[in-house]
Coordinates of N, CA, C and O in Angstrom, one line a residue:
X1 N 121.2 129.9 60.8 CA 121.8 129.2 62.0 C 121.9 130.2 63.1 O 121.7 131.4 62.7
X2 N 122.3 130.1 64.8 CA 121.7 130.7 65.3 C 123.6 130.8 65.7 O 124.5 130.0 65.8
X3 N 123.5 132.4 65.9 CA 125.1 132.8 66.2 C 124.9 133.6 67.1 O 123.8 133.8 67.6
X4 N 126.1 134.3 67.7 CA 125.9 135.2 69.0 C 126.3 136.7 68.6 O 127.0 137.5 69.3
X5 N 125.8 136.8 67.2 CA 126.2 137.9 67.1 C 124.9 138.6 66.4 O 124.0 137.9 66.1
X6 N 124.9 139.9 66.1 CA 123.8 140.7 65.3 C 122.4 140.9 66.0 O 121.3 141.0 65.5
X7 N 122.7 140.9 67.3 CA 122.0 140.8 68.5 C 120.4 141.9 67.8 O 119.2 141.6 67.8
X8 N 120.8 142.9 67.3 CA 119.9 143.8 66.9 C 118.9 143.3 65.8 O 117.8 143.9 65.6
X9 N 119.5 142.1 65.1 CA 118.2 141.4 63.8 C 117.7 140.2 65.2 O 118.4 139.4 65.8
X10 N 116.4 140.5 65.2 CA 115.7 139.9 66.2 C 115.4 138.2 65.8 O 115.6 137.2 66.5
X11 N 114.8 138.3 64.6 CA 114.8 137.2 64.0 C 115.6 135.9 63.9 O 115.3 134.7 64.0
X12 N 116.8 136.5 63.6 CA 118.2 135.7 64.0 C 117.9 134.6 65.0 O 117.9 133.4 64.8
X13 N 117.6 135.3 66.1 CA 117.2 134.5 67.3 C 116.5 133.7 67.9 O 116.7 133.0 68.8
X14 N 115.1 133.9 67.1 CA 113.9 132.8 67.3 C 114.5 131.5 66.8 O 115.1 131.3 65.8
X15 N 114.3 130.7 67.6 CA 113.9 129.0 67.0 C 112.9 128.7 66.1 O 113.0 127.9 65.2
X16 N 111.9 129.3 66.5 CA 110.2 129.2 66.1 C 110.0 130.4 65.8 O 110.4 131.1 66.7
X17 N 109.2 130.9 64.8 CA 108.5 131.8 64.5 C 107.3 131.2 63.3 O 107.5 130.4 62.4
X18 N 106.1 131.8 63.8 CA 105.1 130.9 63.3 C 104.1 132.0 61.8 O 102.9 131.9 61.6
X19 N 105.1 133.0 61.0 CA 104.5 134.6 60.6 C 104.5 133.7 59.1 O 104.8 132.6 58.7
X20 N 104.1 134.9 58.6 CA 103.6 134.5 57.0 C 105.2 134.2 56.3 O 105.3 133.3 55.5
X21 N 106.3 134.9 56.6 CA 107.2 134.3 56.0 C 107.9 133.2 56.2 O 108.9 133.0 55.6
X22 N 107.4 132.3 57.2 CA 108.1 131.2 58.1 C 108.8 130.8 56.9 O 110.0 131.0 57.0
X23 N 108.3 130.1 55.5 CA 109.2 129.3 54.9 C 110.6 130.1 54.6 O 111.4 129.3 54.1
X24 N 110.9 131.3 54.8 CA 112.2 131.6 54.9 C 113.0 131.5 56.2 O 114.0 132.2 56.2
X25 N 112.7 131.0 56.9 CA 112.8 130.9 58.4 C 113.9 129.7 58.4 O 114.0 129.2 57.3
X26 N 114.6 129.3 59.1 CA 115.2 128.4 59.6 C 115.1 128.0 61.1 O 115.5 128.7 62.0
X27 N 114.3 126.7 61.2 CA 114.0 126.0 62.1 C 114.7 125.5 63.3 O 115.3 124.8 62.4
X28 N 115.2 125.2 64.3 CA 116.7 124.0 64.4 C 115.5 123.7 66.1 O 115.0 124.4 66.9
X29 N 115.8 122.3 65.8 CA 115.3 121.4 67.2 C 116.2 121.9 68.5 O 117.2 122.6 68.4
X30 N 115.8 121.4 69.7 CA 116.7 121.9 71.0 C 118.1 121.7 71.1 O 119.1 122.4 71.5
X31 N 118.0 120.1 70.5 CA 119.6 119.5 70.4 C 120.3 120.3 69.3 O 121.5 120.5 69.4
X32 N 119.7 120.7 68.2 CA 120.7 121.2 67.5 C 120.9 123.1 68.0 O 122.1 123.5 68.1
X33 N 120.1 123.7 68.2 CA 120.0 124.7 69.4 C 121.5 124.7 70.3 O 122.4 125.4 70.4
X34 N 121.1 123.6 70.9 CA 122.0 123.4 72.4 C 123.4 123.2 71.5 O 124.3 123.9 71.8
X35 N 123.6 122.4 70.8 CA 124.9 121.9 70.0 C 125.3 122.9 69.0 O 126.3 122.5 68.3
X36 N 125.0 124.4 68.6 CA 125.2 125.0 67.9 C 126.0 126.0 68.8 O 127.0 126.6 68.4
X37 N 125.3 125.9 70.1 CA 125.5 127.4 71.0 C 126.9 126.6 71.6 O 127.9 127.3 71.6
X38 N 127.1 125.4 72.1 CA 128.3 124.9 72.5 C 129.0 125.2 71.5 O 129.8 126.1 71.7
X39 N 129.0 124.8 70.4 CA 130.2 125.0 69.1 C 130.6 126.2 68.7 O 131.5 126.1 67.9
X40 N 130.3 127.2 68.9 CA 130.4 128.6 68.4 C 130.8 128.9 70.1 O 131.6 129.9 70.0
X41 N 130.8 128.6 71.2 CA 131.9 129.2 72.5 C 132.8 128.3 72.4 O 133.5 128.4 73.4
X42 N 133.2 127.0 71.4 CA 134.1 126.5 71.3 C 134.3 125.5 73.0 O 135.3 125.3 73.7
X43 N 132.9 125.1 73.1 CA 132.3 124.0 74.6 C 132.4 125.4 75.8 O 131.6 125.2 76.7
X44 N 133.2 126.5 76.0 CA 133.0 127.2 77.0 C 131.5 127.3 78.2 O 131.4 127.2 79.4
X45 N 130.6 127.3 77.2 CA 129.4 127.3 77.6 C 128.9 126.2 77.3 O 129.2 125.5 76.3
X46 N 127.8 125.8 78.4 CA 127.3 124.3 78.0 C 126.0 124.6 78.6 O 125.7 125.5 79.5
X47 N 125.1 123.8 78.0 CA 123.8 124.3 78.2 C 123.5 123.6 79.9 O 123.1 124.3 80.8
X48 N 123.8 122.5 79.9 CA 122.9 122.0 81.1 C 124.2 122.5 82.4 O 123.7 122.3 83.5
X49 N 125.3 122.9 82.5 CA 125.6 123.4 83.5 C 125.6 125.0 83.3 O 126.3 125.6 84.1
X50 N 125.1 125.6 82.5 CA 125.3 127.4 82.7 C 123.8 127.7 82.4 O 122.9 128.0 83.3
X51 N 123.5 127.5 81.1 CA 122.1 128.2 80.6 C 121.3 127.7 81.9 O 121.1 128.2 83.0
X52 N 120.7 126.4 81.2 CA 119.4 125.8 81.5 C 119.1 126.3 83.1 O 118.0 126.7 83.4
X53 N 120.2 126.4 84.2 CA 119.8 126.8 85.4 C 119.2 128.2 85.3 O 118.3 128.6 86.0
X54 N 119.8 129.0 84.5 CA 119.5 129.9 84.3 C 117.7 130.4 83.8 O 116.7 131.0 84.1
X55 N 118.1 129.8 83.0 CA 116.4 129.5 82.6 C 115.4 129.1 83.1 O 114.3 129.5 82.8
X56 N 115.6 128.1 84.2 CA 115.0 127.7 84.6 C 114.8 128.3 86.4 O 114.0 127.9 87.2
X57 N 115.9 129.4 86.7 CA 115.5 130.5 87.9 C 114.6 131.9 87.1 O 113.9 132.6 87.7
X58 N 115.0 132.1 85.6 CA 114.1 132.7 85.4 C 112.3 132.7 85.1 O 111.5 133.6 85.0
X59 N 112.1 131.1 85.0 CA 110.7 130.3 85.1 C 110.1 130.4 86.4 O 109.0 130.8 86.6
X60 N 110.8 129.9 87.0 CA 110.3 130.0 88.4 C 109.4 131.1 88.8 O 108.1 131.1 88.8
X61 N 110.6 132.3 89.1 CA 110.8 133.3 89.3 C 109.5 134.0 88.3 O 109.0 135.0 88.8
X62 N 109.2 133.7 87.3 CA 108.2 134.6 86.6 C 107.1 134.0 87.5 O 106.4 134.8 88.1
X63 N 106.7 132.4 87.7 CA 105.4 131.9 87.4 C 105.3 132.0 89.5 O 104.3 131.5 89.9
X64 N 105.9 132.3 90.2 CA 106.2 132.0 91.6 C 105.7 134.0 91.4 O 104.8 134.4 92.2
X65 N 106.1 134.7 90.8 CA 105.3 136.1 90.9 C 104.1 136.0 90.3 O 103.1 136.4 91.0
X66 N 103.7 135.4 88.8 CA 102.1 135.5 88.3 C 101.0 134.9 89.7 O 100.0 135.5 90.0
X67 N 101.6 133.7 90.3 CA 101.0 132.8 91.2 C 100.5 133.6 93.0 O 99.7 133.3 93.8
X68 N 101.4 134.6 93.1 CA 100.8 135.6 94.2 C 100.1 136.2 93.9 O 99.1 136.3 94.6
X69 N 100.3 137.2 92.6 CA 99.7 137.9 92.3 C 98.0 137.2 91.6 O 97.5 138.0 90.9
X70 N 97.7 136.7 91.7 CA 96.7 135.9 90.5 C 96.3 134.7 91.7 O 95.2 134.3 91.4
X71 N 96.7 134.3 92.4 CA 95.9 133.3 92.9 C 96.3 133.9 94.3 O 95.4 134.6 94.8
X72 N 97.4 133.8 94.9 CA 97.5 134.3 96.3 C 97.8 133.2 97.2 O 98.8 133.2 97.9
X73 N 96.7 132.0 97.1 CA 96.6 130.9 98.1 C 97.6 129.8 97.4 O 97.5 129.4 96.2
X74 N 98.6 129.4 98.3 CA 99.3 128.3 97.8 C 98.6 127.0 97.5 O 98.9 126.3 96.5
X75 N 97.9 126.9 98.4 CA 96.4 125.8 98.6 C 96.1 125.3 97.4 O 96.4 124.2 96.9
X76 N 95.3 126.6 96.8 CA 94.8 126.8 95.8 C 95.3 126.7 94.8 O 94.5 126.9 93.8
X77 N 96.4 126.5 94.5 CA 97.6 126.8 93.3 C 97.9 125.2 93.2 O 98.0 124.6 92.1
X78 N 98.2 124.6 94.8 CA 99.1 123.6 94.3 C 98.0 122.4 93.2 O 98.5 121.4 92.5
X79 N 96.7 122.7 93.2 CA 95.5 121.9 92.3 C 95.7 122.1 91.1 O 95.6 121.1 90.3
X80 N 96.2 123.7 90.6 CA 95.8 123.9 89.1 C 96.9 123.5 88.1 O 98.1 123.4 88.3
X81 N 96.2 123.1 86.9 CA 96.7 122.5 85.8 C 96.7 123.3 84.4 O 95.7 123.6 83.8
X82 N 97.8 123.4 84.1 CA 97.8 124.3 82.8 C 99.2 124.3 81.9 O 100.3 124.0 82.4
X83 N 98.9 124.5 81.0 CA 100.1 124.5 79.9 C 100.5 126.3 79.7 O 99.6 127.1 79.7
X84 N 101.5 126.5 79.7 CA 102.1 128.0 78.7 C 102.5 127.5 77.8 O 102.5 126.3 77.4
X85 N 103.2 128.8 77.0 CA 104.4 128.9 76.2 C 104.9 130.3 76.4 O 104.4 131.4 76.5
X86 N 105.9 129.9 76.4 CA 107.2 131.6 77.1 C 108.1 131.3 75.8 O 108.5 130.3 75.3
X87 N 108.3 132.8 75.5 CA 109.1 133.5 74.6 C 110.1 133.7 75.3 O 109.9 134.4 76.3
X88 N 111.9 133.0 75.0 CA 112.5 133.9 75.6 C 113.9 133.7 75.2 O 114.6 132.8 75.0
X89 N 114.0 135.1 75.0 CA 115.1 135.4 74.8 C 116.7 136.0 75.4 O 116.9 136.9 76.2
X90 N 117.7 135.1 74.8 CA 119.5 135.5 75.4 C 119.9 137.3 75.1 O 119.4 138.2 74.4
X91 N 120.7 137.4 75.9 CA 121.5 138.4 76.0 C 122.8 137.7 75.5 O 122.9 136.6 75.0
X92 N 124.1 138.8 75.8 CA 125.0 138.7 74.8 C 126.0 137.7 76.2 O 127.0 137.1 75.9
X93 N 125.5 137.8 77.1 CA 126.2 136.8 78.1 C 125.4 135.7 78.7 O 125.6 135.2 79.8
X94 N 124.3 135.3 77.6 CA 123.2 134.4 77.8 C 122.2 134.1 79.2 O 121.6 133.3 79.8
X95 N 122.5 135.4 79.3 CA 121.2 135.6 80.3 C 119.4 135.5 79.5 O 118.9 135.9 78.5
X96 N 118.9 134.8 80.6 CA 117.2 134.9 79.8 C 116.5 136.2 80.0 O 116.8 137.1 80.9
X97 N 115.7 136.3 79.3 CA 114.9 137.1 79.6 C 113.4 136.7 79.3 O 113.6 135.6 78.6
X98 N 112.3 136.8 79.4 CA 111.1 136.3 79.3 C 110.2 137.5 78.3 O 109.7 138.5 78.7
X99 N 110.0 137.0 77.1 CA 109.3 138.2 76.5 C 108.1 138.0 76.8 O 107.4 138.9 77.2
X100 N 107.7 136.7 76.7 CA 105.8 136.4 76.7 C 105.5 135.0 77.3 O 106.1 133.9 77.1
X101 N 104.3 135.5 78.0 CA 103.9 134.1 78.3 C 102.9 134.2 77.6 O 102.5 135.3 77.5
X102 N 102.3 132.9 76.9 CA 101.2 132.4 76.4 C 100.3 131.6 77.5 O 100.7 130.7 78.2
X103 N 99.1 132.2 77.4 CA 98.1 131.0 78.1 C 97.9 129.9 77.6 O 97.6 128.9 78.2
X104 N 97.9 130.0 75.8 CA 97.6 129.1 74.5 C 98.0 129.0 73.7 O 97.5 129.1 72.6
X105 N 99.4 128.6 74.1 CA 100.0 128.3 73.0 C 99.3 127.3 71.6 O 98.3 126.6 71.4
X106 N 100.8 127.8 70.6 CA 100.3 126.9 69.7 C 101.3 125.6 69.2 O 102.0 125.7 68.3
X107 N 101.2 124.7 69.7 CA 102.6 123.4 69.8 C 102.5 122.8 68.3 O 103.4 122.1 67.9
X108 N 101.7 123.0 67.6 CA 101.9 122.3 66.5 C 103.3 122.6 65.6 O 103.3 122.0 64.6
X109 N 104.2 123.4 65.9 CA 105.1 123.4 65.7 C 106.5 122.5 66.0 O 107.4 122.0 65.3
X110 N 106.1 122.4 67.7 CA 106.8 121.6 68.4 C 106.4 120.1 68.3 O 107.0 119.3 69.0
X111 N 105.8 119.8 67.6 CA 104.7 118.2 67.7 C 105.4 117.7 66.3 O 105.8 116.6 66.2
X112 N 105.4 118.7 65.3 CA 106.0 118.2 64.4 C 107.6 117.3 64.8 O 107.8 116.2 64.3
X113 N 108.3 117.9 65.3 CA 109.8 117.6 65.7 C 109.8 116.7 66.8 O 110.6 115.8 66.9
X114 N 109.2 116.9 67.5 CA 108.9 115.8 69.2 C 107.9 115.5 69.2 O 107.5 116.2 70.1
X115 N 106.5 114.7 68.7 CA 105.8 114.1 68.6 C 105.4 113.3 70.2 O 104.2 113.5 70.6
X116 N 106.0 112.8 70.8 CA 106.4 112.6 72.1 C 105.6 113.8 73.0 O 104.8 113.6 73.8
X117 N 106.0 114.7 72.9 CA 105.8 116.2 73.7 C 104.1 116.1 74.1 O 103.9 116.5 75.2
X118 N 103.0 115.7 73.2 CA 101.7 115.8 73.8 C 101.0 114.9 74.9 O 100.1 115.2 75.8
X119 N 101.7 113.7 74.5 CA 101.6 112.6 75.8 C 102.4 112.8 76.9 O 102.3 112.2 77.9
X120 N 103.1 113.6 76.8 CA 104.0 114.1 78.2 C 103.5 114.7 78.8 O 103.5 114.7 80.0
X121 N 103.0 115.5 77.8 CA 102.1 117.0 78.6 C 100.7 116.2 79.2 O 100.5 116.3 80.4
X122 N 100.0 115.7 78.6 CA 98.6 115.2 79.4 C 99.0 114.0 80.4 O 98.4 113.6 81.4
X123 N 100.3 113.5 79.8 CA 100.5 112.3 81.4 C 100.9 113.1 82.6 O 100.5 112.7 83.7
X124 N 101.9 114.3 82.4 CA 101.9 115.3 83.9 C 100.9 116.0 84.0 O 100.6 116.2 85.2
X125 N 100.0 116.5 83.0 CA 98.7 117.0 83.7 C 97.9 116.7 84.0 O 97.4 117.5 84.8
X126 N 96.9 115.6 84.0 CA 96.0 114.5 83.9 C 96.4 113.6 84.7 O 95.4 113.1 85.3
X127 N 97.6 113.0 85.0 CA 97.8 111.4 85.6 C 99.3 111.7 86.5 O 100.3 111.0 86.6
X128 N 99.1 113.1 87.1 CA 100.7 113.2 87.7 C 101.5 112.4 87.7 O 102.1 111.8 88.6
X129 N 101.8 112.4 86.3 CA 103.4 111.6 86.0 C 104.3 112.9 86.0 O 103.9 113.9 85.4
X130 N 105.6 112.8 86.6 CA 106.4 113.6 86.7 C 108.1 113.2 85.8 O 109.2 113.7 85.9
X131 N 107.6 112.5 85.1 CA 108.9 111.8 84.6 C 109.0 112.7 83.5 O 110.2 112.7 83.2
X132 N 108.1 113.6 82.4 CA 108.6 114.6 81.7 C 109.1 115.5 82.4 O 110.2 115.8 82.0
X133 N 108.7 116.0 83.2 CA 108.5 117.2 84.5 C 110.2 117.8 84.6 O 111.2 117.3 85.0
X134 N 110.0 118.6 84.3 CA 111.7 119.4 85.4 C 110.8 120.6 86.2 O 110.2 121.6 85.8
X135 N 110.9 119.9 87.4 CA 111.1 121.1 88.8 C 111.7 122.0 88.8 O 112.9 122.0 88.7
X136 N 111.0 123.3 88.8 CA 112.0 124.5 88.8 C 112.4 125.0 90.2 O 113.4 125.6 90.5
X137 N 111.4 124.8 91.0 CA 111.7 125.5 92.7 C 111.3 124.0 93.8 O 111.4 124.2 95.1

């Protein structure tokens, strides 16, 4: 289960890890994620008014730097279509941090649990549907 403490066992912390020992792993979906981290600050912290903004100025902010650096032209940017997967990890005052972006991810992890998740992804990429979509900037 995921707690806020033992900051130094790294493992502790993943949601997902996809390594030869996975079956010793413990899994937990977003809701149970989100509902673990409220109950252990006893509700102080709540995901969608503290973290998630947070997380989501640290998204931005990575892919608004990859996007000068790597394309340059806004023009040109506002066309392209692509999937990641970002690693990221809390601090002990739940700050994000971003370990990794993936160009290729691997979702079969996440497909198992949300099923839902791949027609989301090709109706916002493919058919600009924005109703999965969270806007970050």
């Amino acid at each position: 289960m995921y707690s806020l403490d033992s900051f130094a066992n790294y493992e502790k912390h993943f949601t997902v890890m996809v390594y030869n020992n996975a079956k010793d792993m413990t899994c937990v979906s977003d809701e149970q994620f989100i509902a673990n981290m409220a109950a252990q600050s006893n509700n102080q912290i709540t995901w969608n008014e503290t973290v998630s903004k947070r997380v989501h100025k640290a998204i931005a902010e990575f892919f608004e730097t990859a996007r000068t650096v790597i394309v340059g032209d806004a023009q040109t940017a506002e066309h392209c279509r692509a999937i990641y997967g970002l690693d990221i990890m809390f601090d002990e005052m739940l700050n994000p941090y971003i370990l990794e972006c993936n160009w290729s991810p691997d979702i079969a992890p996440f497909v198992k649990d949300q099923p839902q998740m791949v027609k989301q992804m090709f109706d916002c990429l493919f058919f600009d549907n924005e109703e999965a979509m969270i806007k970050l900037a």
